[in-house]
Coordinates of C-alpha atoms in Angstrom, one line a residue:
Chain A
M1 CA 12.6 32.2 -2.0
S2 CA 10.9 30.1 -4.8
I3 CA 11.0 26.6 -6.0
L4 CA 11.5 25.3 -9.5
V5 CA 9.7 22.1 -10.3
V6 CA 10.2 20.1 -13.4
G7 CA 8.0 17.0 -14.1
S8 CA 5.0 15.7 -15.8
V9 CA 1.7 17.4 -16.3
A10 CA -0.8 14.7 -17.3
F11 CA -4.3 13.4 -17.7
D12 CA -4.9 10.5 -15.3
T13 CA -7.6 7.9 -15.6
V14 CA -7.9 6.2 -12.3
E15 CA -10.0 3.4 -11.0
T16 CA -10.1 2.5 -7.3
P17 CA -12.5 0.3 -5.4
F18 CA -14.3 3.6 -4.5
G19 CA -14.9 5.1 -7.9
R20 CA -13.4 6.0 -11.2
A21 CA -12.1 9.3 -12.6
E22 CA -11.7 9.9 -16.4
K23 CA -8.9 12.0 -17.8
V24 CA -8.5 14.3 -14.7
L25 CA -5.5 16.5 -14.1
G26 CA -2.5 14.6 -12.8
G27 CA 1.3 14.4 -13.2
S28 CA 4.1 14.9 -10.7
A29 CA 4.6 18.6 -11.4
S30 CA 0.9 19.3 -11.1
F31 CA 0.6 17.7 -7.6
F32 CA 3.8 19.3 -6.5
S33 CA 2.9 22.7 -7.9
V34 CA -0.4 22.9 -6.0
A35 CA 1.0 21.6 -2.7
A36 CA 4.2 23.8 -2.4
P37 CA 2.5 27.2 -2.8
F38 CA 1.0 26.9 0.7
F39 CA 4.5 27.9 1.7
V40 CA 6.4 29.6 -1.2
P41 CA 5.9 30.5 -4.9
V42 CA 6.5 27.8 -7.5
N43 CA 8.0 28.0 -11.0
L44 CA 6.6 25.2 -13.1
V45 CA 8.3 23.6 -16.1
G46 CA 6.5 20.9 -18.0
V47 CA 4.8 20.2 -21.3
V48 CA 1.2 19.8 -22.4
G49 CA -0.6 19.2 -25.6
D50 CA -3.3 21.2 -27.3
D51 CA -6.0 19.3 -25.5
F52 CA -4.9 21.0 -22.3
G53 CA -7.4 23.8 -21.9
D54 CA -8.5 26.6 -19.7
K55 CA -10.3 24.2 -17.4
E56 CA -7.1 22.4 -16.6
M57 CA -5.1 25.7 -16.2
Q58 CA -7.7 26.8 -13.7
A59 CA -6.0 24.5 -11.1
F60 CA -2.9 26.7 -11.2
A61 CA -4.7 30.0 -11.3
G62 CA -5.1 32.3 -8.3
R63 CA -2.1 30.7 -6.6
P64 CA 1.6 31.8 -6.7
I65 CA 2.4 29.4 -9.5
D66 CA 4.3 30.7 -12.5
T67 CA 3.3 28.7 -15.5
S68 CA 5.3 30.6 -18.1
G69 CA 7.6 27.5 -18.2
L70 CA 4.7 25.2 -19.1
E71 CA 5.3 24.5 -22.8
R72 CA 2.5 23.8 -25.2
M73 CA 3.2 21.3 -28.0
Q74 CA 1.0 20.1 -30.9
G75 CA -0.5 16.8 -30.0
K76 CA -2.0 15.2 -26.9
T77 CA -1.1 15.6 -23.3
F78 CA 0.6 12.7 -21.5
H79 CA -2.1 10.2 -20.3
W80 CA -1.7 7.6 -17.6
Q81 CA -4.3 5.0 -16.7
G82 CA -4.1 2.9 -13.6
K83 CA -6.1 0.7 -11.3
Y84 CA -5.9 0.2 -7.6
S85 CA -7.3 -2.7 -5.6
Y86 CA -8.2 -2.5 -1.9
D87 CA -4.5 -2.7 -1.1
L88 CA -3.9 0.9 -2.1
N89 CA -0.1 0.5 -1.7
A90 CA -0.1 -1.5 -5.0
R91 CA -1.4 -0.4 -8.4
D92 CA -1.5 -1.7 -11.9
T93 CA -0.7 0.6 -14.8
I94 CA -3.2 -0.1 -17.6
C95 CA -1.7 2.3 -20.1
T96 CA 0.9 5.0 -20.5
D97 CA 0.5 7.2 -23.5
L98 CA 3.5 9.5 -23.4
N99 CA 2.2 11.7 -26.3
V100 CA 3.9 15.1 -26.2
F101 CA 5.8 14.1 -23.1
E102 CA 8.0 11.8 -25.2
F103 CA 9.5 14.9 -26.8
F104 CA 9.9 16.9 -23.5
K105 CA 13.2 18.8 -23.3
P106 CA 12.9 21.0 -20.2
K107 CA 13.7 24.6 -21.1
I108 CA 14.2 26.7 -18.0
P109 CA 13.0 30.3 -18.5
Q110 CA 15.6 32.9 -17.6
S111 CA 13.4 34.2 -14.8
Y112 CA 13.4 30.7 -13.1
R113 CA 17.2 30.2 -13.2
Q114 CA 17.9 31.6 -9.8
S115 CA 15.4 29.4 -8.0
E116 CA 17.1 28.3 -4.8
F117 CA 15.1 25.1 -4.4
V118 CA 14.7 22.6 -7.2
F119 CA 12.4 19.6 -7.4
L120 CA 13.3 17.2 -10.2
G121 CA 10.1 15.1 -10.7
N122 CA 10.3 11.5 -11.8
I123 CA 11.6 12.0 -15.4
D124 CA 14.6 10.6 -17.4
P125 CA 17.7 11.3 -15.4
V126 CA 19.4 12.7 -18.5
L127 CA 16.7 15.5 -18.5
Q128 CA 17.1 15.9 -14.7
L129 CA 20.8 16.6 -15.1
D130 CA 20.1 18.9 -18.1
V131 CA 17.8 20.9 -15.8
L132 CA 20.6 21.3 -13.2
E133 CA 22.9 22.6 -15.9
Q134 CA 20.5 25.4 -16.7
V135 CA 20.1 26.7 -13.1
Q136 CA 22.5 28.7 -11.0
K137 CA 23.7 27.3 -7.7
P138 CA 20.5 26.0 -6.1
K139 CA 20.6 25.7 -2.4
V140 CA 18.7 22.4 -2.3
V141 CA 18.1 19.9 -5.1
A142 CA 15.5 17.3 -4.4
C143 CA 14.9 14.5 -6.8
D144 CA 12.4 11.7 -7.3
T145 CA 13.0 8.6 -9.4
M146 CA 11.5 5.2 -10.1
N147 CA 12.4 1.6 -11.0
F148 CA 12.1 2.3 -14.7
W149 CA 15.2 4.6 -14.6
I150 CA 17.0 2.6 -11.9
K151 CA 17.0 -0.4 -14.2
G152 CA 17.0 1.3 -17.6
K153 CA 19.5 4.2 -17.1
P154 CA 21.7 3.3 -14.1
D155 CA 24.8 5.2 -15.2
E156 CA 22.8 8.3 -16.1
L157 CA 20.9 8.2 -12.8
R158 CA 24.2 8.0 -10.9
R159 CA 25.5 11.1 -12.6
T160 CA 22.3 13.0 -11.7
L161 CA 22.4 11.6 -8.1
S162 CA 25.9 13.0 -7.6
K163 CA 24.4 16.5 -7.8
V164 CA 21.3 15.8 -5.6
D165 CA 20.9 16.8 -2.0
V166 CA 17.6 15.0 -1.2
L167 CA 16.5 11.8 -2.9
L168 CA 12.9 10.7 -2.5
L169 CA 12.0 7.1 -3.5
N170 CA 10.0 4.2 -2.2
D171 CA 11.3 1.2 -0.3
A172 CA 11.3 -1.2 -3.3
E173 CA 13.2 1.4 -5.4
L174 CA 15.7 1.9 -2.6
R175 CA 16.4 -1.8 -2.5
E176 CA 16.8 -2.0 -6.2
L177 CA 19.1 1.1 -6.5
S178 CA 21.3 -0.1 -3.6
G179 CA 21.3 -3.8 -4.2
E180 CA 20.7 -4.2 -0.4
W181 CA 17.6 -5.6 1.2
N182 CA 18.1 -4.1 4.6
V183 CA 16.7 -0.5 4.5
V184 CA 19.3 1.0 6.8
K185 CA 22.3 -0.5 4.9
A186 CA 20.6 0.4 1.6
A187 CA 20.3 4.0 2.7
R188 CA 24.0 4.2 3.5
V189 CA 24.8 2.8 0.0
V190 CA 22.6 5.4 -1.7
Q191 CA 23.9 8.3 0.4
K192 CA 27.4 7.5 -0.9
M193 CA 26.0 8.1 -4.4
G194 CA 25.5 11.8 -3.5
P195 CA 22.2 12.6 -1.7
R196 CA 23.0 13.4 1.9
T197 CA 19.3 13.1 2.8
L198 CA 17.3 10.1 1.8
I199 CA 13.5 10.0 2.1
V200 CA 12.0 6.5 1.8
K201 CA 8.3 6.7 1.1
K202 CA 6.3 3.6 2.3
G203 CA 2.7 4.7 1.4
E204 CA 0.3 3.8 4.2
H205 CA 3.3 2.8 6.4
G206 CA 4.8 6.4 6.4
V207 CA 8.2 7.7 5.7
L208 CA 11.7 7.0 6.9
M209 CA 14.3 9.8 6.5
F210 CA 18.0 9.1 6.7
G211 CA 20.2 12.1 7.3
E212 CA 23.9 12.4 7.8
D213 CA 23.9 11.6 11.5
S214 CA 20.3 10.9 12.3
S215 CA 17.2 9.0 11.3
F216 CA 13.6 10.0 11.5
A217 CA 10.4 7.9 11.2
A218 CA 7.0 9.4 10.5
P219 CA 3.8 7.4 10.1
A220 CA 1.2 8.1 7.5
Y221 CA -1.9 9.7 9.0
P222 CA -4.4 6.9 9.6
L223 CA -7.4 7.9 7.5
E224 CA -10.9 6.4 7.6
A225 CA -11.3 7.0 3.9
V226 CA -8.4 6.8 1.5
F227 CA -10.0 7.4 -1.9
D228 CA -7.1 7.6 -4.4
P229 CA -3.4 7.5 -3.6
T230 CA -2.3 8.9 -7.0
G231 CA -0.1 11.9 -6.6
A232 CA 0.5 11.4 -2.8
G233 CA 4.3 11.1 -3.3
D234 CA 4.6 14.3 -5.3
T235 CA 2.2 16.1 -3.0
F236 CA 4.5 15.0 -0.2
G237 CA 7.4 16.4 -2.2
G238 CA 5.6 19.8 -2.5
G239 CA 4.8 20.0 1.2
F240 CA 8.2 18.9 2.1
L241 CA 10.3 21.2 -0.1
G242 CA 7.8 24.1 0.2
Y243 CA 8.1 24.0 4.0
L244 CA 11.9 23.8 3.8
A245 CA 12.1 26.7 1.3
A246 CA 9.9 28.8 3.6
A247 CA 12.0 27.9 6.6
E248 CA 15.2 28.7 4.7
S249 CA 16.8 26.0 6.5
V250 CA 18.0 22.4 6.0
S251 CA 18.8 21.7 9.6
D252 CA 17.8 18.3 11.0
D253 CA 14.9 19.9 12.9
A254 CA 13.7 21.7 9.8
L255 CA 13.9 18.5 7.7
R256 CA 11.9 16.6 10.3
R257 CA 9.1 19.3 10.3
A258 CA 9.2 19.3 6.5
V259 CA 8.6 15.5 6.5
I260 CA 5.6 15.9 8.7
M261 CA 4.4 18.8 6.5
G262 CA 4.8 16.6 3.4
S263 CA 2.9 13.8 5.1
T264 CA 0.2 16.2 6.1
L265 CA -0.3 17.5 2.5
A266 CA -0.2 13.9 1.2
S267 CA -2.9 12.8 3.7
F268 CA -5.2 15.4 2.2
C269 CA -4.3 14.5 -1.4
V270 CA -5.5 10.9 -1.0
E271 CA -9.0 12.0 0.3
A272 CA -10.2 12.6 -3.3
F273 CA -9.5 12.0 -6.9
S274 CA -6.9 14.2 -8.8
L275 CA -6.1 17.5 -7.1
D276 CA -9.7 18.0 -5.9
R277 CA -8.9 18.0 -2.2
L278 CA -5.8 20.0 -2.5
L279 CA -7.6 22.7 -4.5
R280 CA -10.0 23.4 -1.6
L281 CA -7.5 23.0 1.2
T282 CA -6.8 25.8 3.6
R283 CA -3.7 26.6 5.6
K284 CA -5.7 26.2 8.8
E285 CA -6.6 22.6 7.9
I286 CA -3.0 21.9 7.2
D287 CA -1.8 23.3 10.5
D288 CA -4.5 21.4 12.4
R289 CA -3.5 18.1 10.8
Y290 CA 0.1 18.8 11.5
R291 CA -0.8 19.1 15.2
L292 CA -2.8 15.8 14.9
F293 CA 0.4 14.2 13.6
K294 CA 2.1 15.5 16.8
R295 CA -0.5 13.9 18.9
L296 CA -0.4 10.7 16.9
T297 CA 3.3 10.2 17.5
H298 CA 3.8 11.7 20.9
F299 CA 5.0 9.7 23.9
E300 CA 6.7 10.8 27.2
D301 CA 10.2 10.0 28.2
I302 CA 10.7 7.3 30.8
Chain B
M1 CA 2.0 -6.6 40.7
S2 CA 2.6 -9.7 38.6
I3 CA 1.6 -11.0 35.2
L4 CA 0.1 -14.3 34.3
V5 CA 1.0 -15.5 30.9
V6 CA -0.5 -18.5 29.2
G7 CA 0.8 -19.7 25.9
S8 CA 3.1 -22.0 24.0
V9 CA 6.6 -23.2 25.1
A10 CA 8.2 -24.7 22.1
F11 CA 11.2 -25.8 20.1
D12 CA 11.7 -23.8 17.0
T13 CA 13.7 -24.7 13.9
V14 CA 14.2 -21.5 12.0
E15 CA 15.9 -20.7 8.8
T16 CA 16.6 -17.1 7.7
P17 CA 18.9 -15.8 4.9
F18 CA 21.4 -15.3 7.7
G19 CA 21.6 -18.7 9.3
R20 CA 19.7 -21.6 10.7
A21 CA 18.8 -22.6 14.3
E22 CA 17.8 -26.2 15.1
K23 CA 15.3 -26.9 17.9
V24 CA 16.0 -23.8 19.9
L25 CA 13.7 -22.5 22.7
G26 CA 10.7 -20.7 21.4
G27 CA 6.9 -20.3 21.8
S28 CA 4.8 -17.3 22.7
A29 CA 5.0 -17.8 26.5
S30 CA 8.7 -18.2 26.4
F31 CA 9.4 -14.9 24.7
F32 CA 6.8 -13.1 26.8
S33 CA 8.2 -14.6 30.0
V34 CA 11.7 -13.4 29.4
A35 CA 10.7 -9.9 28.2
A36 CA 8.2 -8.9 31.0
P37 CA 10.5 -9.5 34.0
F38 CA 12.5 -6.5 33.2
F39 CA 9.6 -4.8 34.8
V40 CA 7.5 -7.2 37.0
P41 CA 7.5 -10.8 38.0
V42 CA 5.8 -13.3 35.6
N43 CA 3.7 -16.4 36.4
L44 CA 4.1 -18.8 33.5
V45 CA 1.5 -21.4 32.4
G46 CA 2.3 -23.8 29.6
V47 CA 3.1 -27.4 28.7
V48 CA 6.3 -29.1 27.7
G49 CA 7.3 -32.7 27.0
D50 CA 9.9 -34.9 28.6
D51 CA 12.5 -33.7 26.0
F52 CA 12.4 -30.3 27.7
G53 CA 15.4 -30.4 29.9
D54 CA 17.5 -28.4 32.4
K55 CA 19.2 -26.6 29.5
E56 CA 15.9 -25.1 28.3
M57 CA 14.8 -24.3 31.9
Q58 CA 18.0 -22.4 32.3
A59 CA 16.4 -19.5 30.2
F60 CA 13.9 -18.9 32.9
A61 CA 16.3 -19.3 35.9
G62 CA 17.6 -16.4 37.9
R63 CA 14.8 -14.2 36.8
P64 CA 11.5 -13.4 38.5
I65 CA 9.6 -16.1 36.5
D66 CA 7.5 -18.6 38.4
T67 CA 7.5 -21.8 36.4
S68 CA 5.4 -23.9 38.8
G69 CA 2.6 -23.6 36.2
L70 CA 4.7 -25.1 33.5
E71 CA 3.2 -28.6 33.2
R72 CA 5.3 -31.6 32.1
M73 CA 3.6 -34.2 30.0
Q74 CA 4.8 -37.5 28.6
G75 CA 5.7 -37.0 25.0
K76 CA 7.5 -34.4 22.9
T77 CA 7.4 -30.6 23.2
F78 CA 5.6 -28.5 20.6
H79 CA 7.9 -28.0 17.6
W80 CA 7.5 -25.4 14.9
Q81 CA 9.6 -25.1 11.9
G82 CA 9.6 -22.0 9.6
K83 CA 11.6 -20.3 7.0
Y84 CA 12.0 -16.6 6.2
S85 CA 13.2 -15.0 2.9
Y86 CA 14.8 -11.6 2.8
D87 CA 11.4 -10.1 3.3
L88 CA 11.4 -10.8 7.0
N89 CA 7.8 -9.6 7.3
A90 CA 6.6 -12.9 5.6
R91 CA 7.4 -16.5 6.5
D92 CA 6.6 -20.0 5.5
T93 CA 5.7 -22.6 8.1
I94 CA 7.4 -25.8 7.1
C95 CA 5.9 -27.9 9.9
T96 CA 3.9 -27.7 13.1
D97 CA 4.2 -30.7 15.4
L98 CA 1.8 -29.9 18.2
N99 CA 2.9 -32.9 20.3
V100 CA 1.9 -32.4 23.9
F101 CA 0.6 -29.0 23.1
E102 CA -2.4 -30.7 21.4
F103 CA -3.6 -31.8 24.9
F104 CA -2.9 -28.5 26.7
K105 CA -5.6 -27.6 29.2
P106 CA -4.3 -24.6 31.1
K107 CA -4.5 -25.2 34.8
I108 CA -3.9 -22.0 36.7
P109 CA -2.1 -22.7 40.0
Q110 CA -3.8 -21.2 43.1
S111 CA -0.9 -18.9 43.7
Y112 CA -1.4 -17.3 40.2
R113 CA -5.1 -16.6 40.4
Q114 CA -4.8 -13.1 41.8
S115 CA -2.5 -11.9 39.0
E116 CA -3.8 -8.5 38.0
F117 CA -2.4 -8.6 34.5
V118 CA -3.1 -11.5 32.2
F119 CA -1.6 -12.2 28.8
L120 CA -3.4 -14.8 26.7
G121 CA -0.9 -16.0 24.1
N122 CA -2.1 -17.1 20.7
I123 CA -3.9 -20.4 21.6
D124 CA -7.4 -21.8 21.1
P125 CA -9.9 -19.1 22.2
V126 CA -11.8 -21.7 24.1
L127 CA -8.7 -22.2 26.3
Q128 CA -8.2 -18.5 26.5
L129 CA -11.7 -18.1 27.9
D130 CA -11.1 -21.1 30.2
V131 CA -8.1 -19.3 31.7
L132 CA -10.1 -16.2 32.3
E133 CA -12.7 -18.3 34.2
Q134 CA -9.9 -19.5 36.6
V135 CA -8.6 -16.0 37.5
Q136 CA -10.0 -13.5 39.9
K137 CA -10.9 -10.0 38.5
P138 CA -7.7 -9.1 36.6
K139 CA -7.1 -5.5 36.0
V140 CA -6.0 -5.9 32.4
V141 CA -6.5 -8.8 30.1
A142 CA -4.4 -8.7 26.9
C143 CA -4.8 -11.2 24.2
D144 CA -3.1 -12.3 21.0
T145 CA -4.7 -14.3 18.3
M146 CA -4.2 -15.4 14.6
N147 CA -5.9 -16.1 11.3
F148 CA -6.2 -19.8 12.2
W149 CA -8.7 -19.0 15.1
I150 CA -10.3 -16.0 13.3
K151 CA -11.3 -18.4 10.5
G152 CA -11.7 -21.6 12.4
K153 CA -13.4 -20.6 15.7
P154 CA -15.0 -17.2 15.1
D155 CA -17.8 -17.6 17.6
E156 CA -15.5 -18.8 20.3
L157 CA -13.1 -16.0 19.6
R158 CA -15.9 -13.5 19.9
R159 CA -16.8 -14.8 23.3
T160 CA -13.2 -14.5 24.5
L161 CA -12.8 -11.0 23.0
S162 CA -15.9 -9.8 24.9
K163 CA -13.7 -10.2 28.0
V164 CA -10.5 -8.7 26.7
D165 CA -9.1 -5.2 27.3
V166 CA -6.2 -5.1 24.9
L167 CA -6.1 -7.1 21.7
L168 CA -2.8 -7.6 19.8
L169 CA -2.9 -8.7 16.2
N170 CA -1.3 -8.0 12.9
D171 CA -2.9 -5.9 10.1
A172 CA -3.9 -8.9 8.0
E173 CA -5.6 -10.5 11.0
L174 CA -7.3 -7.2 11.8
R175 CA -8.7 -7.1 8.3
E176 CA -9.9 -10.7 8.5
L177 CA -11.5 -10.3 11.9
S178 CA -13.3 -7.1 11.0
G179 CA -14.2 -7.8 7.4
E180 CA -13.0 -4.2 6.7
W181 CA -9.9 -3.3 4.6
N182 CA -9.4 0.2 6.0
V183 CA -7.4 -0.2 9.2
V184 CA -9.2 2.7 11.0
K185 CA -12.6 1.4 10.2
A186 CA -11.5 -2.2 11.0
A187 CA -10.3 -1.1 14.4
R188 CA -13.6 0.5 15.3
V189 CA -15.4 -2.7 14.3
V190 CA -13.1 -4.9 16.5
Q191 CA -13.3 -2.5 19.4
K192 CA -17.0 -3.0 19.4
M193 CA -16.3 -6.8 20.0
G194 CA -14.9 -5.9 23.4
P195 CA -11.2 -4.7 23.5
R196 CA -11.1 -1.0 24.2
T197 CA -7.5 -0.9 23.1
L198 CA -6.3 -2.4 19.9
I199 CA -2.7 -2.9 19.0
V200 CA -2.0 -3.6 15.3
K201 CA 1.5 -5.0 14.8
K202 CA 3.0 -4.3 11.4
G203 CA 6.5 -5.9 11.7
E204 CA 9.1 -3.7 10.2
H205 CA 6.5 -0.9 9.7
G206 CA 5.8 -0.6 13.4
V207 CA 2.7 -0.5 15.5
L208 CA -0.6 1.3 15.4
M209 CA -2.6 1.6 18.7
F210 CA -6.3 2.5 18.7
G211 CA -7.6 3.6 22.0
E212 CA -11.0 4.9 23.0
D213 CA -10.4 8.5 22.0
S214 CA -6.9 8.5 20.6
S215 CA -4.6 6.8 18.1
F216 CA -0.9 6.3 18.4
A217 CA 1.7 5.3 15.8
A218 CA 5.1 4.0 16.6
P219 CA 7.7 2.9 14.0
A220 CA 9.8 -0.2 14.3
Y221 CA 13.4 0.6 15.2
P222 CA 15.4 0.7 11.9
L223 CA 18.1 -2.0 12.5
E224 CA 21.1 -2.7 10.3
A225 CA 20.9 -6.4 11.1
V226 CA 17.6 -8.1 11.6
F227 CA 18.6 -11.7 12.2
D228 CA 15.4 -13.6 13.0
P229 CA 11.9 -12.0 13.6
T230 CA 10.5 -15.1 15.4
G231 CA 9.1 -14.1 18.7
A232 CA 9.1 -10.4 18.1
G233 CA 5.4 -10.1 18.6
D234 CA 5.3 -11.9 21.9
T235 CA 8.4 -10.1 23.1
F236 CA 6.6 -6.9 22.2
G237 CA 3.7 -8.2 24.4
G238 CA 6.1 -8.8 27.3
G239 CA 7.6 -5.4 27.1
F240 CA 4.2 -3.8 26.7
L241 CA 2.3 -5.5 29.5
G242 CA 5.3 -5.6 31.8
Y243 CA 5.7 -1.9 31.5
L244 CA 2.0 -1.3 32.1
A245 CA 1.9 -3.5 35.1
A246 CA 5.0 -1.8 36.6
A247 CA 3.4 1.6 35.9
E248 CA 0.1 0.4 37.5
S249 CA -1.7 2.5 35.0
V250 CA -3.7 2.1 31.8
S251 CA -3.9 5.8 31.0
D252 CA -3.3 6.9 27.4
D253 CA 0.1 8.2 28.3
A254 CA 1.1 4.9 30.0
L255 CA -0.2 2.9 27.0
R256 CA 1.9 4.9 24.6
R257 CA 5.1 4.5 26.7
A258 CA 4.2 0.7 26.9
V259 CA 4.0 0.5 23.1
I260 CA 7.5 2.0 22.8
M261 CA 8.8 -0.3 25.5
G262 CA 7.3 -3.3 23.7
S263 CA 8.9 -2.1 20.4
T264 CA 12.2 -1.6 22.2
L265 CA 12.2 -5.2 23.6
A266 CA 11.1 -6.5 20.2
S267 CA 13.9 -4.6 18.4
F268 CA 16.4 -6.6 20.6
C269 CA 14.7 -9.9 20.1
V270 CA 15.2 -9.9 16.3
E271 CA 18.9 -9.3 16.6
A272 CA 19.6 -13.0 17.3
F273 CA 18.0 -16.4 17.1
S274 CA 15.6 -17.7 19.8
L275 CA 15.9 -15.8 23.1
D276 CA 19.6 -15.3 22.8
R277 CA 19.7 -11.5 22.7
L278 CA 17.0 -11.1 25.4
L279 CA 18.8 -13.4 27.7
R280 CA 21.9 -11.1 27.7
L281 CA 20.0 -7.8 27.6
T282 CA 20.4 -5.2 30.4
R283 CA 17.9 -2.6 31.7
K284 CA 20.4 0.1 30.7
E285 CA 20.4 -1.1 27.0
I286 CA 16.6 -1.0 27.1
D287 CA 16.4 2.5 28.5
D288 CA 19.0 3.7 26.0
R289 CA 17.1 2.3 23.1
Y290 CA 13.8 3.8 24.4
R291 CA 15.6 7.1 24.2
L292 CA 16.7 6.4 20.7
F293 CA 13.0 5.8 19.8
K294 CA 12.3 9.2 21.2
R295 CA 15.0 10.8 19.0
L296 CA 13.8 8.7 16.0
T297 CA 10.3 10.1 16.2
H298 CA 10.7 13.6 17.6
F299 CA 9.7 16.7 15.7
E300 CA 9.0 20.2 16.8
D301 CA 5.6 21.9 16.7
I302 CA 5.1 24.5 13.9

């Protein structure tokens, strides 16, 4: 069982009230690719420029991450610069240099095409659909998106969503996509577009999952030191889909455990800049924090 | 086992995107007093004007609510007017007419003085302390406050907090009171002021409880129709403290169940204007929704 992930591989320049990191490894596919292999192997598809060197590749080395689908193009790697204030749930984008990412046309290597789990990172919905046309009958397609596509390519996004099983987005995006303010009603509207499972990411307020017949609410783990939230959503995606793929199940119970696993991985991601914390994370630390989530949310029946 | 509640009894004029209610019964002590008697009797202390008639008193009738401590003064009852937009977590106060409430000096009837559980609604911390000086050794003192007092009477509030067991406040108030942005650190700062248990109310994002050695996170119940959030916090207080008083326990397990019971009562409160939904609520409905909270948050160990 392996996962195909398609998304951005980038350099991030990030400023938070706690420090600054200059051109460190980032991008949706990077965070996902480092999180998911705690559970299953990952097949990575993305594009980088000729400034992406051995040092950066090191993050993917020694882990079950196949990087043969990571294309190299002449030019510079995608660069994003952002700034967070104390309210880490909100951020300002200072600049977005697409560079080689502007010309990204995902080419799925032959050896990846039978991946049974697919994660479509937040890229143009036309490219997301194009990826799905290159793979053979995936068991689960999970997809991330953002307001830029919801507003800019609504019809294209609808076509992609009709082929998606699990949609991950934040509460503002859910409201925009559905045209409904109330989150429960909004979820029903979006589920009719295709995804039978909807995961609403609320940052420090946790996650709401809407399934076919059941809802699930998970808090974020209350941390004393949140250092940099960049990548938390994609790290959640990696933990979530990685766990599901390893469980080989999409039952309601497995989806719930996967949400907690995603939240667990994300809670580590935010403890340091870039992938730093994830790269020195152990499976034991993951399992211990999963159990802390259990304790955090447990209450007895009346 | 009974609870003493001291707070406002008011007329509210409320506008939400879903409708408008004119001079309906409101106030912290009113919501609390109707919520808590699902579990234990309540002794109410507040003040109303001569415009507070039989119709309003009807809300407290036929329930174990002792209103002998509800003082009548010449003049008008406290009136609050507010407006909510679709984001029901934020509201604008349009006017606050204190009226007789400006002269409120809580007098605790002799028959109330042995109440073992005390709820200090959001009033001047000087009056809150004055209440505590009139009661005999309560088992649990719970207290609500707001930014107005945090900013305006910080020293007085500190004196009150030194005698409080459970402090309820929202996340913005917690940050202001502690001077810390991070919620976990902020909680530790405030716990040092006195309250060994801190309940952070986050509206639609639920509740975080910080105890001496453990934390607990509860979501808000995801409702399809939130009509009017006014009073949800005090209704939470009534369900929370009512449940604790009935359980005659302040163990970590009892506190967790009490948080869910408070969240359950609050989830009904917001379904209609004023106390309308609470007044026709049954114990069976409460227990059924408590069980839905269990289902909403449950996940298996790994």
